Short mmCIF file of C-alpha atoms in Angstrom, two decimals:
data_model
loop_
_atom_site.label_atom_id
_atom_site.label_comp_id
_atom_site.label_asym_id
_atom_site.label_seq_id
_atom_site.Cartn_x
_atom_site.Cartn_y
_atom_site.Cartn_z
CA GLU U 276 -5.66 -6.07 -37.35
CA ALA U 277 -6.38 -5.34 -33.71
CA GLY U 278 -3.78 -3.37 -31.82
CA VAL U 279 -2.44 -3.93 -28.33
CA VAL U 280 -5.32 -4.10 -25.88
CA GLN U 281 -5.04 -3.03 -22.27
CA SER U 282 -7.50 -3.04 -19.42
CA PRO U 283 -8.64 -1.34 -17.38
CA ARG U 284 -8.10 2.11 -18.91
CA TYR U 285 -8.34 3.84 -15.56
CA LYS U 286 -7.96 2.66 -11.99
CA ILE U 287 -8.26 4.53 -8.72
CA ILE U 288 -7.27 2.75 -5.54
CA GLU U 289 -6.24 3.55 -2.01
CA LYS U 290 -2.64 3.00 -0.96
CA LYS U 291 -1.77 -0.45 0.30
CA GLN U 292 -4.41 -2.02 -1.94
CA PRO U 293 -3.46 -4.48 -4.71
CA VAL U 294 -4.02 -3.72 -8.38
CA ALA U 295 -3.58 -5.67 -11.60
CA PHE U 296 -3.27 -4.62 -15.23
CA TRP U 297 -3.89 -6.84 -18.22
CA CYS U 298 -2.39 -6.71 -21.71
CA ASN U 299 -3.19 -8.60 -24.89
CA PRO U 300 -0.47 -8.05 -27.51
CA ILE U 301 -0.84 -8.06 -31.27
CA SER U 302 -1.39 -11.58 -32.52
CA GLY U 303 1.89 -13.27 -33.39
CA HIS U 304 4.09 -10.82 -31.50
CA ASN U 305 6.59 -12.73 -29.39
CA THR U 306 8.02 -9.78 -27.50
CA LEU U 307 6.00 -7.95 -24.86
CA TYR U 308 7.00 -4.92 -22.78
CA TRP U 309 5.59 -3.21 -19.74
CA TYR U 310 6.50 0.46 -19.26
CA ARG U 311 5.68 3.02 -16.62
CA GLN U 312 5.26 6.64 -17.66
CA ASN U 313 5.21 9.41 -15.11
CA LEU U 314 3.67 12.76 -15.95
CA GLY U 315 5.88 14.76 -18.29
CA GLN U 316 8.38 11.94 -18.71
CA GLY U 317 9.12 9.33 -21.32
CA PRO U 318 8.21 5.68 -20.67
CA GLU U 319 10.58 3.61 -18.54
CA LEU U 320 10.86 -0.11 -19.13
CA LEU U 321 9.74 -2.32 -16.25
CA ILE U 322 9.98 -5.76 -17.84
CA ARG U 323 10.36 -7.37 -21.23
CA TYR U 324 9.23 -10.84 -22.26
CA GLU U 325 10.43 -13.01 -25.12
CA ASN U 326 7.55 -15.49 -25.35
CA GLU U 327 7.05 -16.70 -21.75
CA GLU U 328 10.52 -15.75 -20.55
CA ALA U 329 11.25 -12.49 -18.76
CA VAL U 330 14.55 -11.46 -20.36
CA ASP U 331 14.90 -8.03 -18.77
CA ASP U 332 13.27 -7.24 -15.42
CA SER U 333 16.11 -5.22 -13.92
CA GLN U 334 13.90 -2.13 -13.51
CA LEU U 335 10.97 -3.97 -11.93
CA PRO U 336 10.61 -3.21 -8.18
CA LYS U 337 10.36 -6.83 -7.18
CA ASP U 338 9.32 -6.22 -3.61
CA ARG U 339 5.88 -5.09 -4.72
CA PHE U 340 5.63 -5.63 -8.48
CA SER U 341 5.16 -8.94 -10.25
CA ALA U 342 4.37 -9.91 -13.79
CA GLU U 343 3.53 -13.02 -15.70
CA ARG U 344 2.95 -14.00 -19.30
CA LEU U 345 1.19 -17.29 -19.46
CA LYS U 346 1.48 -19.28 -22.69
CA GLY U 347 3.48 -16.45 -24.21
CA VAL U 348 0.42 -14.37 -25.11
CA ASP U 349 -1.46 -12.25 -22.57
CA SER U 350 0.36 -10.66 -19.68
CA THR U 351 -0.59 -9.35 -16.26
CA LEU U 352 1.29 -6.79 -14.19
CA LYS U 353 0.47 -6.66 -10.49
CA ILE U 354 1.31 -4.22 -7.72
CA GLN U 355 0.83 -5.31 -4.10
CA PRO U 356 0.66 -3.22 -2.04
CA ALA U 357 0.36 0.00 -4.05
CA GLU U 358 2.07 3.17 -2.86
CA LEU U 359 1.33 6.81 -3.64
CA GLY U 360 4.39 6.98 -5.88
CA ASP U 361 3.01 4.25 -8.12
CA SER U 362 0.53 6.70 -9.66
CA ALA U 363 1.43 6.74 -13.35
CA VAL U 364 0.39 5.41 -16.73
CA TYR U 365 1.31 1.78 -17.31
CA LEU U 366 1.91 1.03 -20.97
CA CYS U 367 2.11 -2.33 -22.66
CA ALA U 368 3.83 -2.74 -26.01
CA SER U 369 4.60 -5.65 -28.32
CA SER U 370 6.85 -6.35 -31.26
CA SER U 371 7.31 -9.25 -33.59
CA GLY U 372 11.01 -9.81 -33.15
CA LEU U 373 14.15 -8.51 -31.54
CA ALA U 374 13.75 -5.13 -29.88
CA GLU U 375 16.73 -3.86 -31.79
CA GLN U 376 15.14 -4.44 -35.15
CA GLU U 377 11.43 -4.17 -34.81
CA THR U 378 8.95 -1.40 -34.24
CA GLN U 379 7.16 -1.49 -30.94
CA TYR U 380 3.37 -1.11 -30.96
CA PHE U 381 1.86 0.43 -27.87
CA GLY U 382 -1.47 -0.01 -26.18
CA PRO U 383 -3.46 2.97 -24.85
CA GLY U 384 -2.20 2.43 -21.31
CA THR U 385 -3.77 2.10 -17.88
CA ARG U 386 -3.85 5.31 -15.87
CA LEU U 387 -3.40 4.49 -12.17
CA LEU U 388 -4.14 6.89 -9.36
CA VAL U 389 -3.22 5.84 -5.84
CA LEU U 390 -4.88 7.89 -3.09
CA LYS P 77 23.71 4.44 -19.01
CA GLN P 78 22.02 5.99 -22.01
CA GLU P 79 20.70 9.52 -21.48
CA VAL P 80 18.35 11.05 -24.02
CA THR P 81 17.63 14.77 -24.26
CA GLN P 82 14.99 16.38 -26.41
CA ILE P 83 14.99 20.06 -27.24
CA PRO P 84 12.83 22.07 -27.12
CA ALA P 85 10.58 20.69 -24.39
CA ALA P 86 7.63 22.55 -25.89
CA LEU P 87 7.02 24.29 -29.17
CA SER P 88 4.11 26.35 -30.51
CA VAL P 89 3.98 27.23 -34.21
CA PRO P 90 1.39 28.58 -36.65
CA GLU P 91 -0.12 26.18 -39.14
CA GLY P 92 1.92 25.70 -42.30
CA GLU P 93 5.33 26.21 -40.75
CA ASN P 94 8.17 23.75 -41.19
CA LEU P 95 9.78 22.70 -37.92
CA VAL P 96 12.61 20.62 -36.48
CA LEU P 97 12.64 18.61 -33.29
CA ASN P 98 15.97 17.59 -31.81
CA CYS P 99 17.08 14.49 -29.96
CA SER P 100 20.54 13.86 -28.51
CA PHE P 101 21.83 10.72 -26.82
CA THR P 102 25.01 9.95 -24.92
CA ASP P 103 25.73 6.37 -26.01
CA SER P 104 26.22 6.15 -29.76
CA ALA P 105 26.33 2.33 -29.78
CA ILE P 106 22.79 2.01 -31.00
CA TYR P 107 21.14 -0.38 -33.40
CA ASN P 108 18.42 1.98 -34.50
CA LEU P 109 16.36 4.94 -33.33
CA GLN P 110 12.61 5.40 -33.32
CA TRP P 111 10.47 8.50 -33.28
CA PHE P 112 7.03 8.23 -31.68
CA ARG P 113 4.11 10.57 -31.19
CA GLN P 114 1.85 10.48 -28.17
CA ASP P 115 -1.55 12.12 -28.07
CA PRO P 116 -2.99 13.13 -24.67
CA GLY P 117 -4.27 10.12 -22.77
CA LYS P 118 -3.11 7.72 -25.46
CA GLY P 119 -0.28 5.28 -26.02
CA LEU P 120 2.66 5.86 -28.34
CA THR P 121 2.45 5.57 -32.12
CA SER P 122 5.60 4.76 -34.05
CA LEU P 123 6.37 7.32 -36.76
CA LEU P 124 9.76 6.38 -38.13
CA LEU P 125 12.50 3.85 -37.40
CA ILE P 126 16.03 4.60 -38.64
CA GLN P 127 18.59 1.82 -38.71
CA SER P 128 22.10 2.72 -37.56
CA SER P 129 23.36 2.25 -41.11
CA GLN P 130 20.90 4.83 -42.46
CA ARG P 131 21.21 8.59 -42.36
CA GLU P 132 17.58 9.45 -42.87
CA GLN P 133 14.09 8.05 -43.25
CA THR P 134 11.02 9.68 -44.73
CA SER P 135 7.31 9.14 -44.34
CA GLY P 136 4.97 11.67 -45.91
CA ARG P 137 5.64 15.09 -44.38
CA LEU P 138 8.04 13.61 -41.83
CA ASN P 139 11.77 13.21 -42.29
CA ALA P 140 14.06 11.86 -39.60
CA SER P 141 17.83 12.04 -39.75
CA LEU P 142 20.42 10.21 -37.70
CA ASP P 143 24.04 11.13 -36.99
CA LYS P 144 25.08 8.24 -34.79
CA SER P 145 28.67 9.38 -34.26
CA SER P 146 27.59 12.70 -32.78
CA GLY P 147 24.62 11.20 -30.92
CA ARG P 148 21.96 13.25 -32.65
CA SER P 149 18.71 12.78 -34.47
CA THR P 150 16.26 15.30 -35.85
CA LEU P 151 12.62 15.02 -36.85
CA TYR P 152 11.59 17.45 -39.57
CA ILE P 153 7.89 18.15 -40.03
CA ALA P 154 6.95 19.95 -43.23
CA ALA P 155 3.88 22.16 -43.61
CA SER P 156 2.66 21.54 -40.07
CA GLN P 157 -1.05 20.99 -39.43
CA PRO P 158 -3.17 21.26 -36.26
CA GLY P 159 -3.46 17.46 -36.31
CA ASP P 160 0.29 17.28 -35.74
CA SER P 161 -0.22 18.62 -32.23
CA ALA P 162 1.10 15.96 -29.87
CA THR P 163 4.16 15.03 -27.85
CA TYR P 164 7.03 13.60 -29.90
CA LEU P 165 9.46 11.17 -28.29
CA CYS P 166 12.68 9.68 -29.58
CA ALA P 167 14.03 6.31 -28.45
CA PRO P 168 17.50 5.04 -29.34
CA ASN P 169 17.70 1.23 -29.25
CA PRO P 170 21.00 -0.14 -27.94
CA ARG P 171 22.76 -3.17 -29.23
CA GLY P 172 22.19 -6.36 -27.32
CA TYR P 173 19.38 -7.04 -24.89
CA GLN P 174 19.52 -3.70 -23.16
CA LYS P 175 16.51 -1.55 -22.42
CA VAL P 176 15.28 1.13 -24.74
CA THR P 177 15.60 4.63 -23.29
CA PHE P 178 13.04 7.25 -24.17
CA GLY P 179 13.53 10.99 -24.18
CA THR P 180 11.17 13.21 -22.20
CA GLY P 181 9.58 14.44 -25.41
CA THR P 182 8.79 17.67 -27.21
CA LYS P 183 5.23 18.90 -26.82
CA LEU P 184 4.15 20.44 -30.11
CA GLN P 185 1.17 22.71 -30.61
CA VAL P 186 0.23 23.79 -34.13
CA ILE P 187 -2.07 26.79 -34.06
CA PRO P 188 -4.71 27.06 -36.83
#
């Protein structure tokens, strides 16, 4: 069974440029998460989807970040415009059911460097 | 707001030693708690998930315990191996549709 797939693995951009990350969850997983992980820290949740619906986006900086999950499968996270402080690893995870009961499976992440 | 602390932040042990990693959390109203490992440049891999009704969970050389009332969990690694070198994170899952909070992790190095 394929795991969570993310692309690109690495991205270097200049500040004020847009950037997008893509995630393909494990087949059949209804719940999808986007996390941001700063160096030396644990992941912090940005947004969680149950199928197509964003059920928790309270930590998403909505002035510059946006996300979508079309057809309840793949998801895209976008930053426009990027700032220096956005440099981090962006992790996607999926689970088959309620977050409270199910293990989350993580992708390898996209490492973003904003210059 | 849930706060999760992991002690120690870093640990270096010789191969073969048994070791304990600690996790404490401030809000004991959790549904379960997960332990993950993260290798450099990689995503997180789930190791163990303990339900709030359980006191411990075992997988191979790993044993995780949970004392929900005191807000503590430990991860015990028996007979450590160099391949165990990684960062270990704990994540208590709250009841309801609230976000999972991760600890900052314990970076483990097992020296051959």
